[in-house]
PDB file of C-alpha atoms in Angstrom:
ATOM      1  CA  UNK A 199      51.678  80.235 136.304  1.00 39.00           C
ATOM      2  CA  UNK A 200      55.060  81.598 135.207  1.00 47.00           C
ATOM      3  CA  UNK A 201      55.383  83.476 131.964  1.00 46.00           C
ATOM      4  CA  UNK A 202      58.436  82.889 129.823  1.00 52.00           C
ATOM      5  CA  UNK A 203      58.395  85.768 127.363  1.00 81.00           C
ATOM      6  CA  UNK A 204      56.697  88.901 126.121  1.00 90.00           C
ATOM      7  CA  UNK A 205      56.174  90.159 122.601  1.00 94.00           C
ATOM      8  CA  UNK A 206      54.587  93.390 121.442  1.00 96.00           C
ATOM      9  CA  UNK A 207      52.103  93.548 118.559  1.00 96.00           C
ATOM     10  CA  UNK A 208      49.941  96.333 117.112  1.00 96.00           C
ATOM     11  CA  UNK A 209      46.485  95.556 115.732  1.00 96.00           C
ATOM     12  CA  UNK A 210      43.071  97.192 115.382  1.00 96.00           C
ATOM     13  CA  UNK A 211      39.563  95.891 116.033  1.00 95.00           C
ATOM     14  CA  UNK A 212      39.295  94.482 112.487  1.00 96.00           C
ATOM     15  CA  UNK A 213      42.044  91.934 113.200  1.00 96.00           C
ATOM     16  CA  UNK A 214      40.575  88.443 113.788  1.00 94.00           C
ATOM     17  CA  UNK A 215      42.625  88.094 117.001  1.00 94.00           C
ATOM     18  CA  UNK A 216      41.523  91.423 118.509  1.00 96.00           C
ATOM     19  CA  UNK A 217      38.515  90.283 120.531  1.00 94.00           C
ATOM     20  CA  UNK A 218      40.119  86.980 121.428  1.00 93.00           C
ATOM     21  CA  UNK A 219      43.049  88.875 122.981  1.00 94.00           C
ATOM     22  CA  UNK A 220      41.398  92.007 124.382  1.00 95.00           C
ATOM     23  CA  UNK A 221      37.737  91.037 124.660  1.00 92.00           C
ATOM     24  CA  UNK A 222      38.099  89.463 128.103  1.00 90.00           C
ATOM     25  CA  UNK A 223      39.863  92.601 129.379  1.00 94.00           C
ATOM     26  CA  UNK A 224      37.653  95.255 127.777  1.00 92.00           C
ATOM     27  CA  UNK A 225      34.684  94.220 129.920  1.00 90.00           C
ATOM     28  CA  UNK A 226      36.437  93.628 133.256  1.00 94.00           C
ATOM     29  CA  UNK A 227      35.490  95.908 136.144  1.00 95.00           C
ATOM     30  CA  UNK A 228      39.028  95.915 137.571  1.00 95.00           C
ATOM     31  CA  UNK A 229      40.383  97.118 134.215  1.00 95.00           C
ATOM     32  CA  UNK A 230      37.747  99.894 134.091  1.00 95.00           C
ATOM     33  CA  UNK A 231      38.573 100.906 137.661  1.00 93.00           C
ATOM     34  CA  UNK A 232      42.306 101.006 136.933  1.00 91.00           C
ATOM     35  CA  UNK A 233      41.772 103.145 133.812  1.00 91.00           C
ATOM     36  CA  UNK A 234      39.186 105.439 135.371  1.00 88.00           C
ATOM     37  CA  UNK A 235      36.585 104.309 132.827  1.00 90.00           C
ATOM     38  CA  UNK A 236      35.996 101.701 130.124  1.00 93.00           C
ATOM     39  CA  UNK A 237      38.355 101.315 127.155  1.00 94.00           C
ATOM     40  CA  UNK A 238      36.544 101.842 123.858  1.00 93.00           C
ATOM     41  CA  UNK A 239      37.304  99.800 120.733  1.00 92.00           C
ATOM     42  CA  UNK A 240      36.724 102.668 118.284  1.00 92.00           C
ATOM     43  CA  UNK A 241      37.235 102.124 114.539  1.00 93.00           C
ATOM     44  CA  UNK A 242      40.702 103.137 113.410  1.00 93.00           C
ATOM     45  CA  UNK A 243      42.250 102.948 116.875  1.00 96.00           C
ATOM     46  CA  UNK A 244      45.542 101.069 116.866  1.00 97.00           C
ATOM     47  CA  UNK A 245      46.163  98.860 119.888  1.00 97.00           C
ATOM     48  CA  UNK A 246      49.663  98.035 121.051  1.00 97.00           C
ATOM     49  CA  UNK A 247      49.427  94.824 123.055  1.00 97.00           C
ATOM     50  CA  UNK A 248      52.025  93.078 125.200  1.00 97.00           C
ATOM     51  CA  UNK A 249      51.501  89.339 124.838  1.00 96.00           C
ATOM     52  CA  UNK A 250      52.759  87.022 127.566  1.00 93.00           C
ATOM     53  CA  UNK A 251      53.559  83.423 126.707  1.00 90.00           C
ATOM     54  CA  UNK A 252      52.121  81.124 129.351  1.00 86.00           C
ATOM     55  CA  UNK A 253      53.814  77.932 130.537  1.00 86.00           C
ATOM     56  CA  UNK A 254      51.521  75.906 128.256  1.00 88.00           C
ATOM     57  CA  UNK A 255      52.624  77.940 125.196  1.00 86.00           C
ATOM     58  CA  UNK A 256      49.446  80.010 124.824  1.00 87.00           C
ATOM     59  CA  UNK A 257      49.570  83.793 124.680  1.00 91.00           C
ATOM     60  CA  UNK A 258      47.419  86.266 126.547  1.00 92.00           C
ATOM     61  CA  UNK A 259      47.365  90.045 126.786  1.00 95.00           C
ATOM     62  CA  UNK A 260      49.451  91.259 129.714  1.00 96.00           C
ATOM     63  CA  UNK A 261      49.030  94.935 128.838  1.00 96.00           C
ATOM     64  CA  UNK A 262      47.772  97.324 126.175  1.00 97.00           C
ATOM     65  CA  UNK A 263      47.505 100.935 125.014  1.00 98.00           C
ATOM     66  CA  UNK A 264      45.331 102.493 122.294  1.00 97.00           C
ATOM     67  CA  UNK A 265      46.352 105.216 119.808  1.00 97.00           C
ATOM     68  CA  UNK A 266      43.565 107.114 118.030  1.00 96.00           C
ATOM     69  CA  UNK A 267      43.631 108.713 114.602  1.00 94.00           C
ATOM     70  CA  UNK A 268      43.611 112.136 116.325  1.00 94.00           C
ATOM     71  CA  UNK A 269      46.842 111.468 118.235  1.00 95.00           C
ATOM     72  CA  UNK A 270      45.403 110.504 121.608  1.00 97.00           C
ATOM     73  CA  UNK A 271      47.019 107.734 123.604  1.00 98.00           C
ATOM     74  CA  UNK A 272      44.319 106.012 125.643  1.00 97.00           C
ATOM     75  CA  UNK A 273      43.642 103.116 127.960  1.00 96.00           C
ATOM     76  CA  UNK A 274      47.143 102.236 129.177  1.00 97.00           C
ATOM     77  CA  UNK A 275      46.714  99.072 131.226  1.00 96.00           C
ATOM     78  CA  UNK A 276      48.956  96.227 132.421  1.00 96.00           C
ATOM     79  CA  UNK A 277      48.703  93.328 134.810  1.00 93.00           C
ATOM     80  CA  UNK A 278      49.557  94.400 138.345  1.00 88.00           C
ATOM     81  CA  UNK A 279      52.846  92.483 138.525  1.00 87.00           C
ATOM     82  CA  UNK A 280      54.036  93.943 135.201  1.00 87.00           C
ATOM     83  CA  UNK A 281      52.847  97.550 135.444  1.00 89.00           C
ATOM     84  CA  UNK A 282      56.166  99.266 136.122  1.00 84.00           C
ATOM     85  CA  UNK A 283      57.890  97.653 133.149  1.00 88.00           C
ATOM     86  CA  UNK A 284      54.989  97.499 130.716  1.00 94.00           C
ATOM     87  CA  UNK A 285      53.667 101.033 131.193  1.00 96.00           C
ATOM     88  CA  UNK A 286      56.978 102.447 129.993  1.00 95.00           C
ATOM     89  CA  UNK A 287      57.395  99.923 127.192  1.00 95.00           C
ATOM     90  CA  UNK A 288      53.847 100.297 125.849  1.00 97.00           C
ATOM     91  CA  UNK A 289      53.934 104.118 125.870  1.00 97.00           C
ATOM     92  CA  UNK A 290      57.352 104.143 124.170  1.00 96.00           C
ATOM     93  CA  UNK A 291      56.122 101.740 121.479  1.00 96.00           C
ATOM     94  CA  UNK A 292      52.974 103.791 120.831  1.00 96.00           C
ATOM     95  CA  UNK A 293      55.012 107.008 120.608  1.00 96.00           C
ATOM     96  CA  UNK A 294      57.403 105.416 118.134  1.00 94.00           C
ATOM     97  CA  UNK A 295      54.460 104.239 115.997  1.00 93.00           C
ATOM     98  CA  UNK A 296      53.073 107.800 115.870  1.00 93.00           C
ATOM     99  CA  UNK A 297      55.828 108.817 113.428  1.00 88.00           C
ATOM    100  CA  UNK A 298      56.739 112.002 115.303  1.00 88.00           C
ATOM    101  CA  UNK A 299      53.299 113.611 115.417  1.00 93.00           C
ATOM    102  CA  UNK A 300      52.012 115.579 118.403  1.00 96.00           C
ATOM    103  CA  UNK A 301      50.269 113.364 120.950  1.00 98.00           C
ATOM    104  CA  UNK A 302      47.978 113.946 123.918  1.00 98.00           C
ATOM    105  CA  UNK A 303      46.487 111.939 126.746  1.00 98.00           C
ATOM    106  CA  UNK A 304      44.486 112.156 129.948  1.00 96.00           C
ATOM    107  CA  UNK A 305      45.698 109.618 132.507  1.00 95.00           C
ATOM    108  CA  UNK A 306      45.493 108.709 136.158  1.00 93.00           C
ATOM    109  CA  UNK A 307      48.356 110.034 138.255  1.00 94.00           C
ATOM    110  CA  UNK A 308      49.802 106.512 138.582  1.00 92.00           C
ATOM    111  CA  UNK A 309      50.596 106.545 134.845  1.00 95.00           C
ATOM    112  CA  UNK A 310      52.209 109.988 134.570  1.00 97.00           C
ATOM    113  CA  UNK A 311      55.816 108.804 134.991  1.00 96.00           C
ATOM    114  CA  UNK A 312      55.584 106.457 131.996  1.00 96.00           C
ATOM    115  CA  UNK A 313      54.393 109.318 129.792  1.00 97.00           C
ATOM    116  CA  UNK A 314      56.984 111.759 131.141  1.00 97.00           C
ATOM    117  CA  UNK A 315      59.726 109.281 130.283  1.00 96.00           C
ATOM    118  CA  UNK A 316      58.398 109.289 126.700  1.00 96.00           C
ATOM    119  CA  UNK A 317      58.585 113.099 126.414  1.00 96.00           C
ATOM    120  CA  UNK A 318      55.100 114.134 127.545  1.00 98.00           C
ATOM    121  CA  UNK A 319      54.572 117.156 129.773  1.00 98.00           C
ATOM    122  CA  UNK A 320      51.669 117.786 132.107  1.00 98.00           C
ATOM    123  CA  UNK A 321      49.350 120.543 130.887  1.00 98.00           C
ATOM    124  CA  UNK A 322      46.818 120.438 133.738  1.00 98.00           C
ATOM    125  CA  UNK A 323      45.683 118.220 136.598  1.00 97.00           C
ATOM    126  CA  UNK A 324      42.574 117.396 138.568  1.00 97.00           C
ATOM    127  CA  UNK A 325      42.252 115.337 141.733  1.00 96.00           C
ATOM    128  CA  UNK A 326      42.309 112.106 139.709  1.00 93.00           C
ATOM    129  CA  UNK A 327      43.806 112.850 136.277  1.00 95.00           C
ATOM    130  CA  UNK A 328      46.600 114.606 134.432  1.00 97.00           C
ATOM    131  CA  UNK A 329      46.214 116.029 130.931  1.00 98.00           C
ATOM    132  CA  UNK A 330      49.482 115.615 129.056  1.00 98.00           C
ATOM    133  CA  UNK A 331      50.898 116.634 125.705  1.00 98.00           C
ATOM    134  CA  UNK A 332      53.919 115.563 123.669  1.00 97.00           C
ATOM    135  CA  UNK A 333      55.276 117.940 121.048  1.00 94.00           C
ATOM    136  CA  UNK A 334      56.450 116.463 117.750  1.00 88.00           C
ATOM    137  CA  UNK A 335      59.996 117.560 118.559  1.00 73.00           C
ATOM    138  CA  UNK A 336      60.116 115.769 121.955  1.00 68.00           C
TER     139      UNK A 336
END
């Protein structure tokens, strides 16, 4: 089914649309595997969501990223056919929403380039993950 457009919204888990949009993805094994663990819907976390408009006019989440109150960016995910574009767009949107504060993340190596493009630098790595930081001045 072809998608005609994308729009980006930011909501938290108190929004009535939150579980309708993200609920089906938060429990999927393939999403957990892609992220390296489950995404948590913690209170206060802001979720930036890319909504795709389907051919029938309905919208569904095509990607998302969470931003915690402590400045962590978490759970960057996008549909396989949109990953390259959406990773960069979602990280950039979350960074912009942080109002210039320092940010940090731990991500799989496949996501590092999207964070580097947004001004993050790698602090340390393991076999599966990179810890990254973005200074307020970046």
